[in-house]
Amino acid sequence: MPAEAKVDKVAKVDASTPRSDSPPLTERQEARRRRILHASAQLASRGGFDAVQMREVAESSQVALGTLYRYFPSKIHLLVATMQDQLEHMHGTLRKKPPAGETAAERVAQTLMRAFRALQREPHLADAMVRALTFADRSVSPEVDQVSRQTTVIILDAMGLENPTPEQLSAVRVIEHTWHSALITWLSGRASIAQVKIDIETVCRLIDLTDPANDSRV
Amino acid sequence: MPAEAKVDKVAKVDASTPRSDSPPLTERQEARRRRILHASAQLASRGGFDAVQMREVAESSQVALGTLYRYFPSKIHLLVATMQDQLEHMHGTLRKKPPAGETAAERVAQTLMRAFRALQREPHLADAMVRALTFADRSVSPEVDQVSRQTTVIILDAMGLENPTPEQLSAVRVIEHTWHSALITWLSGRASIAQVKIDIETVCRLIDLTDPANDSRV
DNA sequence: CGCTAATCTAGAACAAGTTTCAGACTTGAT
DNA sequence: ATCAAGTCTGAAACTTGTTCTAGATTAGCG
């Protein structure tokens, strides 16, 4: 007994973000996908990684378990997709108020701290997403990579660079490493918020170090 | 039908490393613990995180499942303990041939690359240990922290410092973050060995930046 | 030695992620 | 409007981490 049984004429509609390649989704499919992601985020916000139980997600989003698995082949895939989703929001939000620091390093640090504060508002959700991200194995690489690219864009945005040098890209990579790992230590209660702040500010100094403008190499 | 049924007179023997506090272990308990860790590492070496199945570990180490859980309250605890174990070896090995670089940054990078090469020899084992480490939740914090401290010691060793400044400690923290995260990207196939090398070298530049000797701040 | 508490064992039971399957529903094309 | 192919559903089954239990075994002590 299908819970939904109405029209769906045109099909092939694709909402905002064209989910990479793969066959485009029907309106109702897009809606299902959205319901699932919403349920996922909601459950995650409550109890973090463990609270996102596939059966519950399926139920909350009014979808059969098998269908859930057709959309997201594993819990990790689901949570990483949830992260992609949240990252888009975040990027939009961050864009609105560009960071005001003098140097690129300051602006990046400021941006990351802003993102960090957003995560602090939903620590459980952050837990679920970050744990999924670092636990992901090779089968999730494309999706994780996408998240990584998105993060890179955010950081480069904050730096305000058109065409960064390879050195600067390396610095950005290291910043991302630090960002992820620092989040984990915070989430697992091994580092304070203050400590995370220090770590971020510390690593951001690398940016100045690689800025062609002030070439004061060591 | 107990597989072991021999003597164990004296008890209270504690082998090499006094496992923190907690009641000291009997000889046979110490032996069990060792068998378990050995089985864990062995299974991990084969198939990584997934191949370390609690039932298999129990069987391989000739211990009942319940006993395994008494020694290590979860799979994550077990793998983190396995990592502690391996880290000790590693530290011992690294100690023998101190790095030869000119600057502290070079020495640290060299040491980490040496450790990295060791991990490359047992990529599956590395996978199991690193995934466990980053997936660990609050209940494993003490153990994870211990691993972190041990890593810090190794890095400070490589730097050759007696009393590092707070700034230098921050740099070391960031280096550890980068080290862990870079390992993860490598393990999940999202970064090449060369890329990891670059990231490590990049982050190690932070050390020079915080070296009171050459005070060429930006 | 003989006793009591702690530990260990085998095995069942439970929980949550994942897979599978038969049958109903949709879709896209004719 | 109709049909083949692809989707979705509900439910059961399977896997592996974790917990629980009753009954042996072992450790430490008087």
Short mmCIF file of C-alpha atoms (C1' of nucleotides) in Angstrom, two decimals:
data_model
loop_
_atom_site.label_atom_id
_atom_site.label_comp_id
_atom_site.label_asym_id
_atom_site.label_seq_id
_atom_site.Cartn_x
_atom_site.Cartn_y
_atom_site.Cartn_z
CA MET A 1 0.00 0.00 0.00
CA PRO A 2 1.96 2.93 -1.32
CA ALA A 3 1.80 6.00 0.81
CA GLU A 4 1.96 8.25 -2.22
CA ALA A 5 -0.26 7.77 -5.24
CA LYS A 6 -0.73 10.96 -7.16
CA VAL A 7 0.44 12.49 -10.35
CA ASP A 8 4.00 12.95 -11.46
CA LYS A 9 3.59 13.79 -15.12
CA VAL A 10 6.64 15.40 -16.51
CA ALA A 11 9.37 13.66 -14.59
CA LYS A 12 13.02 14.33 -15.41
CA VAL A 13 12.75 17.48 -13.39
CA ASP A 14 15.94 18.32 -11.68
CA ALA A 15 15.81 20.75 -8.83
CA SER A 16 18.58 23.13 -7.88
CA THR A 17 21.79 21.15 -7.83
CA PRO A 18 22.30 18.72 -10.71
CA ARG A 19 23.56 15.74 -8.77
CA SER A 20 26.68 15.12 -10.82
CA ASP A 21 25.99 12.71 -13.66
CA SER A 22 23.85 9.56 -13.34
CA PRO A 23 20.26 9.43 -14.58
CA PRO A 24 18.31 12.53 -13.58
CA LEU A 25 15.64 12.06 -10.97
CA THR A 26 11.91 12.24 -11.15
CA GLU A 27 10.12 14.90 -9.18
CA ARG A 28 8.99 12.38 -6.64
CA GLN A 29 12.41 10.85 -6.53
CA GLU A 30 13.95 14.20 -5.87
CA ALA A 31 11.38 14.66 -3.13
CA ARG A 32 12.23 11.29 -1.62
CA ARG A 33 15.90 12.10 -1.69
CA ARG A 34 15.20 15.36 0.05
CA ARG A 35 13.01 13.71 2.69
CA ILE A 36 15.74 11.22 3.38
CA LEU A 37 18.43 13.85 3.78
CA HIS A 38 16.15 15.86 6.00
CA ALA A 39 15.39 12.89 8.21
CA SER A 40 19.06 12.08 8.37
CA ALA A 41 20.02 15.57 9.46
CA GLN A 42 17.20 15.66 11.96
CA LEU A 43 18.12 12.38 13.60
CA ALA A 44 21.77 13.34 13.55
CA SER A 45 20.98 16.62 15.27
CA ARG A 46 19.41 14.69 18.10
CA GLY A 47 21.87 11.98 18.92
CA GLY A 48 24.78 12.16 16.53
CA PHE A 49 26.19 9.30 14.52
CA ASP A 50 24.58 6.51 16.50
CA ALA A 51 21.14 8.08 16.39
CA VAL A 52 21.08 7.92 12.64
CA GLN A 53 19.68 4.42 12.31
CA MET A 54 18.82 3.31 8.84
CA ARG A 55 15.47 1.86 9.84
CA GLU A 56 14.55 5.10 11.53
CA VAL A 57 15.68 7.21 8.63
CA ALA A 58 13.58 5.05 6.34
CA GLU A 59 10.56 5.38 8.55
CA SER A 60 10.94 9.12 9.14
CA SER A 61 11.26 9.76 5.45
CA GLN A 62 8.41 7.45 4.50
CA VAL A 63 10.49 5.23 2.36
CA ALA A 64 11.15 1.50 2.43
CA LEU A 65 14.45 0.37 3.79
CA GLY A 66 15.38 -1.09 0.45
CA THR A 67 14.69 2.23 -1.21
CA LEU A 68 16.82 4.09 1.27
CA TYR A 69 19.66 1.78 0.34
CA ARG A 70 19.03 2.36 -3.32
CA TYR A 71 19.47 6.08 -2.83
CA PHE A 72 22.38 5.83 -0.42
CA PRO A 73 24.28 2.57 -0.52
CA SER A 74 25.41 2.80 3.09
CA LYS A 75 24.99 4.81 6.25
CA ILE A 76 28.31 6.45 5.54
CA HIS A 77 27.20 7.45 2.05
CA LEU A 78 24.06 8.91 3.55
CA LEU A 79 25.90 10.96 6.13
CA VAL A 80 28.49 12.20 3.68
CA ALA A 81 25.67 13.28 1.39
CA THR A 82 24.11 15.00 4.36
CA MET A 83 27.36 16.82 4.85
CA GLN A 84 27.48 17.89 1.21
CA ASP A 85 24.03 19.26 1.68
CA GLN A 86 24.93 21.19 4.81
CA LEU A 87 28.13 22.47 3.25
CA GLU A 88 26.15 24.10 0.49
CA HIS A 89 24.07 25.99 3.02
CA MET A 90 27.21 26.94 4.86
CA HIS A 91 28.95 28.20 1.79
CA GLY A 92 25.94 30.29 0.91
CA THR A 93 25.85 31.76 4.39
CA LEU A 94 29.55 32.47 4.49
CA ARG A 95 29.46 34.14 1.12
CA LYS A 96 27.09 36.77 2.38
CA LYS A 97 29.45 38.20 4.92
CA PRO A 98 33.00 37.94 3.63
CA PRO A 99 35.65 37.91 6.36
CA ALA A 100 37.17 41.24 7.20
CA GLY A 101 40.74 40.44 8.19
CA GLU A 102 43.80 42.25 6.91
CA THR A 103 45.84 39.31 5.76
CA ALA A 104 44.72 36.21 3.95
CA ALA A 105 45.64 34.16 6.99
CA GLU A 106 43.35 36.20 9.18
CA ARG A 107 40.49 35.92 6.76
CA VAL A 108 40.81 32.17 6.48
CA ALA A 109 41.06 31.73 10.21
CA GLN A 110 38.05 33.94 10.66
CA THR A 111 36.03 32.01 8.13
CA LEU A 112 36.90 28.68 9.66
CA MET A 113 36.05 29.92 13.12
CA ARG A 114 32.73 31.09 11.80
CA ALA A 115 32.09 27.65 10.38
CA PHE A 116 33.20 26.16 13.66
CA ARG A 117 30.71 28.21 15.58
CA ALA A 118 27.99 27.02 13.25
CA LEU A 119 28.99 23.45 14.00
CA GLN A 120 28.95 24.16 17.71
CA ARG A 121 25.31 25.04 17.42
CA GLU A 122 24.57 21.49 16.25
CA PRO A 123 27.30 19.44 17.83
CA HIS A 124 25.49 16.15 17.32
CA LEU A 125 25.02 16.81 13.67
CA ALA A 126 28.65 17.78 13.41
CA ASP A 127 29.59 14.55 15.13
CA ALA A 128 27.63 12.44 12.69
CA MET A 129 28.97 14.16 9.63
CA VAL A 130 32.60 14.38 10.63
CA ARG A 131 32.74 10.83 11.92
CA ALA A 132 31.24 9.59 8.68
CA LEU A 133 33.68 11.63 6.67
CA THR A 134 36.78 10.28 8.34
CA PHE A 135 35.50 6.75 8.60
CA ALA A 136 34.60 6.55 4.94
CA ASP A 137 36.49 3.93 3.00
CA ARG A 138 37.38 3.81 -0.68
CA SER A 139 33.83 3.12 -1.77
CA VAL A 140 32.90 6.63 -0.71
CA SER A 141 35.94 8.38 -2.11
CA PRO A 142 34.15 10.31 -4.84
CA GLU A 143 31.67 11.79 -2.40
CA VAL A 144 34.29 12.57 0.21
CA ASP A 145 36.40 14.16 -2.44
CA GLN A 146 33.52 16.35 -3.42
CA VAL A 147 33.22 17.55 0.16
CA SER A 148 36.93 18.21 0.18
CA ARG A 149 36.74 20.25 -2.99
CA GLN A 150 33.88 22.26 -1.62
CA THR A 151 35.92 23.00 1.48
CA THR A 152 38.85 24.06 -0.64
CA VAL A 153 36.65 26.47 -2.50
CA ILE A 154 35.49 28.01 0.74
CA ILE A 155 39.02 28.51 1.93
CA LEU A 156 40.26 29.92 -1.35
CA ASP A 157 37.27 32.22 -1.33
CA ALA A 158 38.30 33.50 2.06
CA MET A 159 41.84 34.02 0.87
CA GLY A 160 40.51 36.02 -2.01
CA LEU A 161 42.77 34.49 -4.63
CA GLU A 162 42.10 33.99 -8.30
CA ASN A 163 44.96 31.73 -9.18
CA PRO A 164 46.82 30.37 -6.19
CA THR A 165 50.35 29.04 -6.47
CA PRO A 166 51.06 25.35 -5.93
CA GLU A 167 52.62 26.29 -2.63
CA GLN A 168 49.47 28.01 -1.55
CA LEU A 169 47.42 25.03 -2.56
CA SER A 170 49.64 22.89 -0.39
CA ALA A 171 49.04 25.24 2.49
CA VAL A 172 45.33 24.97 1.90
CA ARG A 173 45.55 21.19 1.94
CA VAL A 174 47.33 21.30 5.27
CA ILE A 175 44.75 23.68 6.60
CA GLU A 176 42.03 21.28 5.64
CA HIS A 177 43.85 18.43 7.31
CA THR A 178 44.15 20.45 10.46
CA TRP A 179 40.55 21.54 10.28
CA HIS A 180 39.24 17.99 10.06
CA SER A 181 41.51 16.56 12.66
CA ALA A 182 40.94 19.43 15.06
CA LEU A 183 37.22 18.95 14.73
CA ILE A 184 37.62 15.32 15.63
CA THR A 185 39.62 16.04 18.74
CA TRP A 186 36.98 18.55 19.74
CA LEU A 187 34.09 16.19 19.06
CA SER A 188 35.67 13.42 21.04
CA GLY A 189 36.24 15.77 23.94
CA ARG A 190 40.00 15.71 23.75
CA ALA A 191 40.40 19.37 22.85
CA SER A 192 38.61 22.49 23.99
CA ILE A 193 37.07 25.06 21.72
CA ALA A 194 39.91 27.38 22.63
CA GLN A 195 42.41 24.77 21.63
CA VAL A 196 40.79 24.31 18.25
CA LYS A 197 40.94 28.04 17.75
CA ILE A 198 44.64 28.09 18.49
CA ASP A 199 45.29 25.21 16.13
CA ILE A 200 43.43 26.90 13.33
CA GLU A 201 45.23 30.16 13.86
CA THR A 202 48.53 28.38 14.02
CA VAL A 203 48.08 26.53 10.77
CA CYS A 204 46.79 29.61 9.02
CA ARG A 205 50.15 31.21 9.47
CA LEU A 206 51.31 28.89 6.75
CA ILE A 207 49.41 31.07 4.35
CA ASP A 208 51.51 34.10 5.03
CA LEU A 209 54.54 31.91 4.70
CA THR A 210 53.56 30.99 1.19
CA ASP A 211 52.36 34.39 0.11
CA PRO A 212 54.51 35.56 -2.80
CA ALA A 213 53.89 39.14 -1.69
CA ASN A 214 55.83 39.00 1.55
CA ASP A 215 58.64 36.70 0.56
CA SER A 216 60.22 36.26 3.95
CA ARG A 217 61.03 32.59 3.69
CA VAL A 218 63.04 31.02 6.39
CA MET B 1 36.85 -27.36 28.70
CA PRO B 2 39.63 -24.89 29.38
CA ALA B 3 42.41 -25.00 26.86
CA GLU B 4 44.95 -24.05 29.48
CA ALA B 5 45.26 -25.81 32.80
CA LYS B 6 48.73 -25.42 34.20
CA VAL B 7 50.44 -23.55 36.95
CA ASP B 8 50.52 -19.83 37.48
CA LYS B 9 51.93 -19.57 40.98
CA VAL B 10 53.19 -16.15 41.70
CA ALA B 11 50.83 -13.99 39.70
CA LYS B 12 51.01 -10.24 39.96
CA VAL B 13 53.82 -10.33 37.49
CA ASP B 14 53.83 -7.37 35.27
CA ALA B 15 55.85 -7.54 32.09
CA SER B 16 57.54 -4.61 30.43
CA THR B 17 55.05 -1.78 30.29
CA PRO B 18 53.00 -1.24 33.42
CA ARG B 19 49.59 -0.75 31.83
CA SER B 20 48.79 2.53 33.51
CA ASP B 21 47.03 1.97 36.82
CA SER B 22 44.26 -0.63 37.32
CA PRO B 23 44.89 -3.95 39.04
CA PRO B 24 48.08 -5.61 37.81
CA LEU B 25 47.66 -8.70 35.66
CA THR B 26 48.47 -12.29 36.31
CA GLU B 27 51.05 -13.99 34.19
CA ARG B 28 48.41 -15.84 32.26
CA GLN B 29 46.35 -12.70 31.95
CA GLU B 30 49.29 -10.86 30.54
CA ALA B 31 49.74 -13.75 28.13
CA ARG B 32 46.09 -13.60 27.10
CA ARG B 33 46.31 -9.91 26.54
CA ARG B 34 49.35 -10.42 24.38
CA ARG B 35 47.68 -13.18 22.38
CA ILE B 36 44.71 -10.96 21.77
CA LEU B 37 46.79 -8.04 20.59
CA HIS B 38 48.79 -10.36 18.38
CA ALA B 39 45.69 -11.85 16.82
CA SER B 40 44.28 -8.39 16.32
CA ALA B 41 47.37 -7.15 14.52
CA GLN B 42 47.54 -10.30 12.46
CA LEU B 43 43.94 -10.11 11.28
CA ALA B 44 44.31 -6.40 10.67
CA SER B 45 47.38 -6.99 8.54
CA ARG B 46 45.33 -9.24 6.31
CA GLY B 47 42.18 -7.32 5.65
CA GLY B 48 42.25 -4.07 7.57
CA PHE B 49 39.53 -2.78 9.83
CA ASP B 50 36.78 -5.05 8.59
CA ALA B 51 38.86 -8.17 8.88
CA VAL B 52 39.28 -7.66 12.59
CA GLN B 53 36.14 -9.44 13.71
CA MET B 54 35.69 -9.89 17.38
CA ARG B 55 34.69 -13.54 17.12
CA GLU B 56 37.74 -14.26 15.02
CA VAL B 57 40.04 -12.39 17.35
CA ALA B 58 38.61 -14.38 20.23
CA GLU B 59 39.10 -17.66 18.44
CA SER B 60 42.59 -16.85 17.16
CA SER B 61 43.70 -15.86 20.60
CA GLN B 62 42.05 -18.82 22.31
CA VAL B 63 39.87 -16.75 24.50
CA ALA B 64 36.11 -16.64 24.98
CA LEU B 65 34.27 -13.76 23.41
CA GLY B 66 33.20 -12.52 26.81
CA THR B 67 36.80 -12.50 27.95
CA LEU B 68 37.90 -10.55 24.93
CA TYR B 69 35.34 -7.93 25.86
CA ARG B 70 36.54 -7.89 29.41
CA TYR B 71 40.03 -7.04 28.22
CA PHE B 72 38.95 -4.61 25.53
CA PRO B 73 35.48 -3.18 25.92
CA SER B 74 35.00 -2.62 22.19
CA LYS B 75 36.55 -3.25 18.83
CA ILE B 76 37.74 0.33 18.80
CA HIS B 77 39.41 -0.07 22.18
CA LEU B 78 41.10 -3.18 20.88
CA LEU B 79 42.44 -1.50 17.77
CA VAL B 80 43.57 1.58 19.60
CA ALA B 81 45.41 -0.65 22.04
CA THR B 82 46.92 -2.43 19.06
CA MET B 83 48.10 0.94 17.82
CA GLN B 84 49.66 1.78 21.19
CA ASP B 85 51.48 -1.48 20.97
CA GLN B 86 52.77 -0.83 17.47
CA LEU B 87 53.72 2.72 18.35
CA GLU B 88 56.01 1.46 21.04
CA HIS B 89 57.85 -0.71 18.55
CA MET B 90 57.99 2.20 16.17
CA HIS B 91 59.36 4.59 18.73
CA GLY B 92 62.02 2.09 19.66
CA THR B 93 62.98 1.62 16.04
CA LEU B 94 63.05 5.32 15.31
CA ARG B 95 65.17 6.02 18.33
CA LYS B 96 67.97 3.85 17.01
CA LYS B 97 68.61 5.95 13.94
CA PRO B 98 67.95 9.57 14.74
CA PRO B 99 67.11 11.72 11.72
CA ALA B 100 70.01 13.54 10.13
CA GLY B 101 68.48 16.75 8.81
CA GLU B 102 69.94 20.19 9.33
CA THR B 103 66.89 21.96 10.64
CA ALA B 104 64.30 20.74 13.10
CA ALA B 105 61.73 20.87 10.33
CA GLU B 106 63.77 18.55 8.17
CA ARG B 107 64.32 16.12 10.98
CA VAL B 108 60.66 15.94 11.84
CA ALA B 109 59.64 15.52 8.23
CA GLN B 110 62.22 12.81 7.85
CA THR B 111 61.02 10.99 10.92
CA LEU B 112 57.41 11.12 9.85
CA MET B 113 58.26 9.90 6.39
CA ARG B 114 60.14 7.04 7.96
CA ALA B 115 57.07 6.17 10.00
CA PHE B 116 54.99 6.52 6.89
CA ARG B 117 57.14 4.05 5.01
CA ALA B 118 56.73 1.61 7.86
CA LEU B 119 52.98 1.96 7.57
CA GLN B 120 53.15 1.43 3.84
CA ARG B 121 54.63 -1.97 4.48
CA GLU B 122 51.44 -2.99 6.28
CA PRO B 123 48.76 -0.85 4.72
CA HIS B 124 45.92 -2.98 6.02
CA LEU B 125 47.17 -2.78 9.55
CA ALA B 126 47.57 0.94 9.14
CA ASP B 127 44.03 1.15 7.89
CA ALA B 128 42.62 -0.68 10.88
CA MET B 129 44.55 1.37 13.39
CA VAL B 130 44.02 4.78 11.90
CA ARG B 131 40.35 4.25 11.21
CA ALA B 132 39.84 3.11 14.79
CA LEU B 133 41.74 6.10 16.06
CA THR B 134 39.67 8.66 14.24
CA PHE B 135 36.39 6.87 14.75
CA ALA B 136 36.87 6.57 18.48
CA ASP B 137 34.28 8.38 20.56
CA ARG B 138 34.54 9.82 24.04
CA SER B 139 34.62 6.43 25.72
CA VAL B 140 38.05 5.83 24.22
CA SER B 141 39.46 9.27 24.86
CA PRO B 142 42.02 8.24 27.46
CA GLU B 143 43.51 5.65 25.17
CA VAL B 144 43.47 7.87 22.12
CA ASP B 145 45.07 10.60 24.16
CA GLN B 146 47.80 8.23 25.15
CA VAL B 147 48.52 7.53 21.50
CA SER B 148 48.55 11.23 20.85
CA ARG B 149 51.02 11.85 23.64
CA GLN B 150 53.26 9.12 22.37
CA THR B 151 53.20 10.71 18.93
CA THR B 152 54.05 14.07 20.41
CA VAL B 153 57.03 12.56 22.15
CA ILE B 154 58.27 11.10 18.89
CA ILE B 155 58.02 14.44 17.14
CA LEU B 156 59.65 16.38 19.93
CA ASP B 157 62.37 13.76 19.94
CA ALA B 158 62.97 14.41 16.29
CA MET B 159 63.08 18.13 16.87
CA GLY B 160 65.67 17.58 19.55
CA LEU B 161 64.19 20.00 22.04
CA GLU B 162 64.33 19.90 25.80
CA ASN B 163 61.76 22.53 26.61
CA PRO B 164 59.70 23.65 23.67
CA THR B 165 57.89 26.97 23.66
CA PRO B 166 54.08 27.06 23.65
CA GLU B 167 54.27 28.16 20.05
CA GLN B 168 56.31 25.16 19.15
CA LEU B 169 53.87 22.90 20.93
CA SER B 170 51.12 24.41 18.86
CA ALA B 171 53.08 23.69 15.73
CA VAL B 172 53.52 20.11 16.88
CA ARG B 173 49.80 19.81 17.42
CA VAL B 174 49.13 21.02 13.92
CA ILE B 175 51.71 18.59 12.58
CA GLU B 176 49.92 15.76 14.30
CA HIS B 177 46.60 16.87 12.88
CA THR B 178 48.08 16.92 9.43
CA TRP B 179 49.76 13.59 9.93
CA HIS B 180 46.55 11.84 10.92
CA SER B 181 44.41 13.44 8.29
CA ALA B 182 46.96 12.91 5.56
CA LEU B 183 47.15 9.25 6.49
CA ILE B 184 43.42 8.99 6.14
CA THR B 185 43.36 10.53 2.72
CA TRP B 186 46.09 8.15 1.68
CA LEU B 187 44.36 5.11 3.14
CA SER B 188 41.12 5.93 1.43
CA GLY B 189 42.91 6.34 -1.85
CA ARG B 190 42.27 10.04 -2.19
CA ALA B 191 45.89 11.10 -1.98
CA SER B 192 49.07 9.59 -3.34
CA ILE B 193 52.15 8.82 -1.34
CA ALA B 194 53.83 11.76 -3.00
CA GLN B 195 51.01 14.02 -1.95
CA VAL B 196 51.31 12.91 1.66
CA LYS B 197 55.01 13.65 1.50
CA ILE B 198 54.33 17.16 0.27
CA ASP B 199 51.75 17.78 2.95
CA ILE B 200 54.09 16.66 5.66
CA GLU B 201 56.90 18.79 4.36
CA THR B 202 54.61 21.74 4.04
CA VAL B 203 53.34 21.55 7.57
CA CYS B 204 56.81 21.01 8.96
CA ARG B 205 57.75 24.46 7.77
CA LEU B 206 55.68 25.70 10.66
CA ILE B 207 58.46 24.55 12.89
CA ASP B 208 60.98 26.90 11.43
CA LEU B 209 58.40 29.61 11.68
CA THR B 210 58.18 29.10 15.42
CA ASP B 211 61.86 28.57 16.06
CA PRO B 212 63.04 31.30 18.40
CA ALA B 213 66.49 31.01 16.81
CA ASN B 214 65.60 32.35 13.40
CA ASP B 215 63.04 34.93 14.34
CA SER B 216 61.88 35.89 10.89
CA ARG B 217 58.19 36.19 11.62
CA VAL B 218 55.92 37.43 8.92
"C1'" DC C 1 44.31 -27.84 52.17
"C1'" DG C 2 39.72 -25.64 51.66
"C1'" DC C 3 36.98 -21.69 50.82
"C1'" DT C 4 35.20 -17.47 48.53
"C1'" DA C 5 35.46 -14.06 45.13
"C1'" DA C 6 36.96 -13.10 40.78
"C1'" DT C 7 37.75 -14.72 36.23
"C1'" DC C 8 36.92 -17.56 32.20
"C1'" DT C 9 34.17 -20.39 28.95
"C1'" DA C 10 30.56 -21.78 25.76
"C1'" DG C 11 26.79 -20.36 23.84
"C1'" DA C 12 22.46 -17.92 23.34
"C1'" DA C 13 20.43 -13.52 22.61
"C1'" DC C 14 20.12 -8.82 21.05
"C1'" DA C 15 20.99 -4.59 18.04
"C1'" DA C 16 21.73 -2.23 13.95
"C1'" DG C 17 23.75 -2.23 9.23
"C1'" DT C 18 22.99 -4.58 4.99
"C1'" DT C 19 20.91 -7.86 1.61
"C1'" DT C 20 17.27 -10.22 -0.55
"C1'" DC C 21 12.74 -11.23 -2.47
"C1'" DA C 22 8.04 -11.40 -4.14
"C1'" DG C 23 4.63 -8.56 -5.40
"C1'" DA C 24 2.53 -3.77 -6.29
"C1'" DC C 25 3.25 0.70 -8.61
"C1'" DT C 26 5.36 4.10 -12.02
"C1'" DT C 27 7.50 5.46 -16.00
"C1'" DG C 28 8.28 6.05 -20.84
"C1'" DA C 29 7.18 4.55 -25.14
"C1'" DT C 30 4.11 2.86 -28.38
"C1'" DA D 1 -4.82 3.00 -23.39
"C1'" DT D 2 -1.33 -0.63 -22.85
"C1'" DC D 3 2.86 -2.97 -21.99
"C1'" DA D 4 7.86 -3.89 -20.65
"C1'" DA D 5 11.30 -2.19 -17.72
"C1'" DG D 6 12.49 -0.04 -13.84
"C1'" DT D 7 11.13 1.40 -8.89
"C1'" DC D 8 9.21 1.02 -4.50
"C1'" DT D 9 7.28 -1.59 -0.59
"C1'" DG D 10 7.01 -4.70 3.36
"C1'" DA D 11 9.06 -8.22 5.52
"C1'" DA D 12 12.34 -11.61 6.47
"C1'" DA D 13 17.08 -13.00 6.63
"C1'" DC D 14 21.89 -12.43 7.32
"C1'" DT D 15 26.19 -10.33 9.48
"C1'" DT D 16 28.93 -8.69 12.99
"C1'" DG D 17 29.47 -5.89 17.25
"C1'" DT D 18 27.90 -6.26 21.92
"C1'" DT D 19 25.53 -8.14 26.06
"C1'" DC D 20 24.03 -11.74 29.12
"C1'" DT D 21 23.92 -16.22 31.59
"C1'" DA D 22 24.96 -20.44 33.92
"C1'" DG D 23 28.35 -23.21 35.03
"C1'" DA D 24 33.57 -24.34 35.24
"C1'" DT D 25 38.23 -22.74 36.71
"C1'" DT D 26 41.57 -19.99 39.04
"C1'" DA D 27 43.52 -16.75 42.45
"C1'" DG D 28 44.47 -15.37 46.97
"C1'" DC D 29 43.93 -16.32 51.73
"C1'" DG D 30 43.43 -18.34 56.28
#
